[in-house]
Amino acid sequence: MNSSRRVAITGIGIWSCIGRNIKEVEESLRIGRSGIGTAADRTEYGYHCPLTGIVERPDLRQLLDRRQRAAMSEQAEYAFMASREALMMAGLLKEDTLQADIEAGCVFGNDSSALPLIEAHEVMREHHDSELIGSGNIFRTMNSTVTMNLSSIFALRGASFSVSAACASSSHAIGLAAMMIRQGMQDVVLCGGAQEVNKYAMSSFDALGVFAVPHDNDPTAASRPFDAGRTGLVPSGGAAALVLEDYDHALSRGRKILAEVAGYGASTGAGRRLSSPAVSGVLAAMRHALSDAGLTADDIDYINAHATGTPQGDSIEAEAITQLLGKNTAHTWVSSTKSMTGHECWMAGASEAIYSTIMMQRGFVAPNINLDNADEAAAHLRIPRVATEADLRVVMSNSFGFGGTNSTLILSRNQGIK
């Protein structure tokens, strides 16, 4: 980015399996509370692994009219709740209205929608009449389902588009939003990520055989990043939203600044298969982000690792982090919040940026739960088993996706959460 315009975070909001707002999520991070459970309908549908992050569907009847609700996909519903919280925190939205009515951009990372496609197919197969699909289905199906709904509901008049880059999508969305502000294209951007969690959305992942095996019949113990006994990831979802703003613009409005997006790095580097990462690609993204921020590895106080609990992926990231830090592995905290949330997929980059911001503001590192015996590649990393008080000034957040798409964000601490 390397521009004189600094990028402030003035609002954050979340709807996830570990909390439906920032307050609930902070509590979960502090006590190491898992949001993972078992979904019986997945077993009936044919899944080999029925584990998932348990995300409550919001009741929007008191907030949106019937026509608005009919156009919203599952992930758009989550994104609405997260964005409402973020915009209110940023002072851009009042409690009694949804019309922010500002020239703000809207950039989200999200997957395509499985549920409305299946529903439309079932209607056509049974009735052979497209009118019965309903006029709202197309808006629930499109890849831009999140940004189009949020821009319309909140009356956002800036640039609006969606990012689709597998599980790095929302991290890239934040990076691109920051670039737009640095370059003077926007003063304010609502950005983040959203992920549906219904049984139709995750069946292809289950087919890959990458999901975790239940551990001791305890769903909350199944997600085990960096543990030698890890067996795979646990899928999850929800939505996370951040309000990014030109630093001086935020100060002119009298807003407190939660953190700054100091750097963004991206790379592509897949292993021998599309689902396999490569050390070189991971390392390149981290180095690019540090260079963009004008920092070195010595400046990093905490790394929120991408580590999902897959045998290969965690080891490769641990090796890349080791190469990056060199002799500094004893100084820098490393943990994977996916041990509590599972893999929030297209939402993960944004949610983990928020988890990192909360930790910076509140002075602690969330635990890497379920770490009984660290993998050899990660044994020398400074991974906390319980929440630990820490002075975090600079954090790095990693997000990697299928096909070798890698994104790293550097966040730096500022004032307090309002």
XYZ file of C-alpha atoms in Angstrom:
418
model
C 0.000 0.000 0.000
C 2.774 2.443 0.983
C 0.723 5.646 0.964
C 0.599 8.581 3.346
C -3.054 7.838 4.166
C -3.299 5.591 7.211
C -6.100 3.039 7.559
C -7.985 2.967 10.849
C -10.428 0.372 12.144
C -13.308 2.284 13.759
C -15.916 -0.462 14.096
C -16.076 -4.240 14.385
C -18.998 -6.655 14.514
C -19.429 -10.401 14.499
C -21.965 -13.233 14.453
C -20.249 -16.562 15.064
C -20.361 -19.893 16.832
C -18.535 -18.409 19.850
C -20.709 -15.338 20.182
C -23.332 -13.165 18.530
C -21.557 -9.901 19.282
C -18.153 -8.550 20.320
C -18.838 -8.868 24.051
C -19.800 -12.547 23.842
C -16.853 -13.329 21.568
C -14.347 -11.670 23.894
C -15.637 -13.791 26.773
C -15.266 -16.969 24.710
C -11.724 -16.053 23.685
C -10.756 -15.430 27.290
C -12.113 -18.687 28.688
C -11.345 -20.884 25.686
C -14.974 -21.718 24.977
C -15.581 -23.857 21.899
C -18.551 -23.306 19.598
C -18.352 -26.731 17.947
C -21.076 -29.357 18.120
C -22.764 -32.142 16.161
C -25.447 -31.638 13.479
C -27.665 -34.729 13.207
C -28.957 -33.732 9.760
C -25.442 -34.135 8.340
C -25.301 -37.796 9.304
C -28.723 -38.358 7.761
C -27.612 -36.532 4.605
C -24.565 -38.775 4.211
C -21.679 -36.913 5.829
C -18.812 -38.942 7.242
C -18.230 -36.199 9.836
C -21.249 -34.458 11.428
C -19.182 -31.892 13.375
C -19.709 -28.184 12.755
C -19.604 -24.781 14.360
C -23.091 -24.210 15.780
C -24.202 -20.829 14.441
C -27.614 -19.496 15.442
C -29.759 -18.060 12.644
C -30.748 -14.475 13.504
C -34.408 -13.497 13.719
C -34.670 -10.516 11.393
C -38.451 -10.022 11.504
C -38.225 -6.979 13.780
C -35.369 -5.444 11.791
C -36.146 -5.986 8.098
C -39.329 -6.149 6.045
C -40.515 -9.277 4.253
C -39.169 -8.244 0.839
C -35.713 -7.503 2.250
C -35.605 -10.830 4.087
C -36.693 -12.748 0.962
C -33.609 -11.497 -0.907
C -31.105 -12.475 1.771
C -29.084 -15.675 1.772
C -28.051 -17.336 5.017
C -24.624 -15.703 4.924
C -26.157 -12.313 4.089
C -28.270 -12.594 7.261
C -25.151 -13.184 9.327
C -23.376 -10.338 7.535
C -26.245 -7.963 8.237
C -26.040 -8.600 11.975
C -22.253 -8.240 12.058
C -22.303 -5.104 9.898
C -25.026 -3.467 11.970
C -22.856 -3.879 15.073
C -19.733 -2.582 13.294
C -21.476 0.471 11.808
C -23.013 1.352 15.164
C -19.623 1.071 16.893
C -18.135 3.337 14.221
C -20.832 5.949 14.855
C -22.192 5.629 11.327
C -25.524 4.108 12.263
C -28.090 4.968 14.890
C -30.058 2.300 16.713
C -33.412 3.464 15.359
C -32.462 3.483 11.671
C -30.676 1.275 9.144
C -29.893 4.083 6.714
C -26.251 5.035 7.113
C -26.650 6.984 3.836
C -22.935 7.607 3.288
C -20.481 7.241 0.425
C -18.837 4.161 1.877
C -17.527 1.143 0.018
C -18.629 -2.415 0.717
C -16.216 -5.300 0.109
C -16.879 -8.807 1.438
C -15.392 -12.220 0.924
C -17.978 -14.969 0.627
C -18.686 -18.225 -1.157
C -21.530 -18.850 -3.562
C -24.817 -19.924 -1.963
C -25.652 -23.620 -1.938
C -29.002 -23.564 -0.126
C -31.045 -21.384 -2.536
C -29.689 -23.292 -5.529
C -30.825 -26.589 -4.028
C -34.205 -25.109 -3.105
C -34.729 -23.749 -6.631
C -33.764 -27.084 -8.152
C -36.255 -28.944 -5.949
C -39.058 -26.550 -6.941
C -38.321 -26.972 -10.629
C -38.005 -30.741 -10.396
C -41.318 -31.088 -8.600
C -43.456 -28.367 -10.232
C -41.702 -27.463 -13.523
C -42.656 -23.823 -13.064
C -39.993 -21.145 -12.529
C -42.508 -18.633 -11.151
C -42.721 -20.756 -8.013
C -39.025 -20.198 -7.252
C -39.806 -16.669 -6.109
C -38.349 -13.332 -7.089
C -35.914 -13.211 -4.157
C -34.065 -16.431 -4.979
C -31.711 -14.903 -7.546
C -30.454 -12.363 -4.999
C -29.808 -15.139 -2.479
C -27.892 -17.167 -5.065
C -25.467 -14.672 -6.587
C -21.886 -14.380 -5.352
C -22.610 -10.727 -4.590
C -25.503 -11.674 -2.303
C -23.779 -10.124 0.716
C -22.548 -6.831 -0.723
C -25.693 -6.096 -2.734
C -27.926 -6.624 0.296
C -25.742 -4.656 2.704
C -25.279 -1.747 0.284
C -29.028 -1.563 -0.305
C -30.124 -1.920 3.320
C -27.579 0.496 4.781
C -27.653 2.896 1.794
C -23.921 2.668 1.136
C -23.037 4.620 -2.002
C -19.374 3.719 -2.533
C -17.695 0.950 -4.520
C -19.275 -2.441 -3.863
C -17.950 -5.859 -4.867
C -17.332 -9.380 -3.598
C -14.076 -11.295 -3.277
C -13.906 -15.025 -3.873
C -10.518 -16.533 -3.051
C -11.400 -19.643 -1.066
C -10.599 -19.438 2.637
C -8.439 -16.335 2.177
C -11.381 -14.370 0.736
C -12.233 -12.071 3.629
C -8.599 -11.382 4.466
C -8.100 -10.261 0.860
C -11.309 -8.187 1.186
C -9.803 -6.298 4.131
C -6.528 -5.835 2.281
C -8.261 -4.525 -0.833
C -10.476 -2.223 1.225
C -7.365 -0.827 2.923
C -5.736 -0.285 -0.482
C -8.773 1.684 -1.663
C -8.507 3.972 1.347
C -4.733 4.364 1.008
C -5.151 5.363 -2.624
C -7.859 7.908 -1.851
C -10.644 6.027 -3.639
C -12.770 5.809 -0.480
C -12.735 7.416 2.956
C -14.799 4.624 4.531
C -15.239 0.951 3.606
C -17.411 -1.678 5.280
C -15.585 -4.959 4.725
C -15.427 -8.504 6.042
C -16.521 -12.030 5.295
C -19.498 -14.362 5.546
C -20.029 -18.109 5.307
C -23.177 -20.245 5.256
C -23.077 -23.401 7.393
C -26.008 -25.503 6.179
C -25.534 -29.151 5.230
C -25.549 -28.431 1.492
C -22.692 -25.932 1.737
C -20.117 -28.279 3.258
C -20.746 -31.693 1.686
C -18.020 -31.245 -0.959
C -15.502 -30.522 1.797
C -16.587 -33.707 3.544
C -15.983 -35.595 0.291
C -12.322 -34.525 0.385
C -11.828 -36.386 3.642
C -10.363 -33.299 5.348
C -12.826 -33.119 8.236
C -11.799 -34.098 11.749
C -12.624 -37.377 13.420
C -14.517 -36.902 16.721
C -12.068 -36.956 19.653
C -13.114 -38.964 22.748
C -16.762 -38.466 21.740
C -16.377 -34.769 22.582
C -17.183 -32.417 19.660
C -15.410 -29.515 21.366
C -12.137 -31.487 21.405
C -12.135 -32.271 17.658
C -10.479 -29.092 16.356
C -6.822 -29.519 17.340
C -4.513 -27.111 15.465
C -0.808 -27.870 15.911
C -1.554 -30.958 18.051
C 0.261 -34.153 17.062
C -3.040 -36.035 17.219
C -5.000 -33.712 14.922
C -7.125 -35.434 12.277
C -8.569 -32.581 10.209
C -10.629 -29.431 10.303
C -14.124 -28.731 11.623
C -16.224 -26.522 9.302
C -17.910 -23.420 10.639
C -19.199 -20.035 9.550
C -21.147 -16.886 10.346
C -19.993 -13.361 9.511
C -17.515 -10.707 10.592
C -17.490 -7.026 9.610
C -15.020 -4.178 10.021
C -15.362 -0.483 9.295
C -12.106 0.765 7.784
C -11.608 4.491 7.554
C -9.019 7.051 6.558
C -7.250 7.869 9.832
C -7.684 11.645 9.574
C -11.298 11.236 8.482
C -11.974 9.188 11.619
C -10.306 11.766 13.851
C -12.344 14.548 12.232
C -15.483 12.690 13.316
C -14.152 12.328 16.846
C -14.025 8.539 16.652
C -11.794 6.350 18.759
C -9.536 4.153 16.669
C -9.430 0.465 17.589
C -6.416 -0.479 15.484
C -4.776 0.218 12.153
C -4.419 -2.002 9.114
C -0.687 -1.439 8.762
C 0.141 -3.994 6.080
C -1.264 -6.469 3.563
C 0.607 -9.182 1.721
C -0.619 -11.674 -0.863
C 0.902 -14.529 -2.808
C 0.065 -17.695 -4.683
C 1.916 -20.892 -3.977
C 0.170 -24.255 -4.014
C 1.762 -27.589 -3.289
C 1.497 -30.621 -5.502
C -2.296 -30.572 -5.215
C -4.812 -27.729 -5.275
C -5.649 -28.429 -1.640
C -1.999 -28.417 -0.520
C -0.165 -25.266 0.637
C 3.519 -24.565 0.098
C 6.013 -23.100 2.555
C 7.327 -20.681 -0.072
C 3.886 -19.206 -0.752
C 3.017 -18.816 2.928
C 6.365 -17.222 3.670
C 6.039 -14.808 0.741
C 2.662 -13.483 1.942
C 3.999 -12.860 5.441
C 7.114 -11.105 4.154
C 5.116 -8.948 1.728
C 2.810 -7.849 4.562
C 5.736 -6.902 6.787
C 7.385 -4.986 3.959
C 4.148 -3.144 3.250
C 3.912 -2.167 6.920
C 7.557 -1.099 7.072
C 8.204 -3.610 9.846
C 10.370 -6.662 10.446
C 9.647 -10.041 12.005
C 11.162 -8.735 15.255
C 8.213 -6.322 15.576
C 5.538 -9.047 15.656
C 4.090 -9.714 19.115
C 1.456 -12.266 18.065
C 0.552 -14.359 15.032
C -3.019 -15.542 14.596
C -2.226 -18.640 12.583
C -4.363 -19.984 9.772
C -3.817 -23.501 11.204
C -7.046 -25.447 10.645
C -6.062 -28.788 12.166
C -5.127 -30.608 8.962
C -1.980 -32.732 9.278
C -0.140 -31.180 6.337
C -1.342 -27.585 6.503
C -0.424 -26.938 10.137
C 3.080 -28.330 9.720
C 3.739 -26.223 6.628
C 2.570 -23.040 8.343
C 4.639 -23.836 11.453
C 7.701 -24.294 9.260
C 7.056 -21.007 7.439
C 6.558 -19.133 10.724
C 9.797 -20.614 12.048
C 11.669 -19.438 8.974
C 10.121 -15.971 9.290
C 10.868 -15.510 12.980
C 14.278 -17.139 12.996
C 15.658 -16.933 16.523
C 12.651 -14.918 17.694
C 10.239 -17.833 18.187
C 10.495 -17.438 21.976
C 9.300 -13.812 21.781
C 6.297 -14.066 19.464
C 3.033 -15.629 20.594
C 1.318 -17.955 18.094
C -2.138 -19.492 18.376
C -5.012 -20.692 16.228
C -8.445 -19.490 17.310
C -9.853 -22.203 15.021
C -9.314 -24.550 17.968
C -12.464 -22.873 19.378
C -14.348 -21.762 16.267
C -13.483 -24.446 13.762
C -12.626 -23.271 10.253
C -14.933 -20.378 9.410
C -13.891 -20.697 5.751
C -14.656 -17.595 3.636
C -15.353 -15.641 6.843
C -12.174 -16.689 8.665
C -9.803 -13.898 7.604
C -12.206 -11.209 8.826
C -13.228 -12.957 12.038
C -9.609 -13.607 12.956
C -8.712 -9.972 12.287
C -11.439 -9.111 14.791
C -10.251 -11.709 17.323
C -6.754 -10.219 16.984
C -8.062 -6.672 17.440
C -9.917 -7.689 20.602
C -6.765 -9.311 21.972
C -4.669 -6.224 21.200
C -7.188 -3.941 22.856
C -7.743 -6.081 25.941
C -4.147 -7.203 26.465
C -4.299 -10.974 26.196
C -3.613 -13.890 23.872
C -6.434 -16.368 23.369
C -5.580 -20.013 24.015
C -4.899 -22.687 21.443
C -7.210 -25.202 23.125
C -6.976 -28.958 22.606
C -3.185 -28.784 22.341
C -2.143 -31.808 24.383
C 1.042 -32.708 22.526
C 2.463 -30.194 20.051
C 3.423 -31.430 16.605
C 7.166 -31.656 16.027
C 7.095 -28.743 13.572
C 5.329 -26.501 16.098
C 6.929 -27.734 19.340
C 9.303 -24.756 19.573
C 6.639 -22.104 18.872
C 5.270 -20.030 21.771
C 1.717 -21.409 21.803
C -0.472 -20.677 24.869
C -2.711 -23.445 26.213
C -4.703 -20.973 28.304
C -5.529 -17.286 27.885
C -2.426 -15.296 28.746
C -2.003 -11.610 29.543
C 0.209 -9.954 26.933
C 1.101 -6.501 25.638
C 0.320 -6.804 21.929
C 1.269 -3.843 19.768
C 1.633 -5.548 16.377
C -0.166 -8.697 15.271
C -0.057 -10.764 12.104
C -3.091 -12.675 10.845
C -2.671 -15.440 8.246
C -5.314 -16.788 5.865
C -4.685 -19.397 3.172
C -6.976 -21.048 0.646
C -7.229 -23.820 -1.927
C -5.189 -23.196 -5.029
C -2.427 -21.559 -3.014
C -4.068 -18.169 -2.477
C -2.413 -16.629 0.584
C -3.201 -13.434 2.461
C -1.524 -11.893 5.497
C -2.633 -8.800 7.411
C -0.594 -6.708 9.833
C -2.631 -4.876 12.472
C -1.230 -2.353 14.923
C -2.746 -1.186 18.181
C -4.258 2.224 18.766
C -6.828 3.544 21.217
C -9.680 1.748 22.952
C -12.900 -0.011 21.983
C -15.699 2.531 22.399
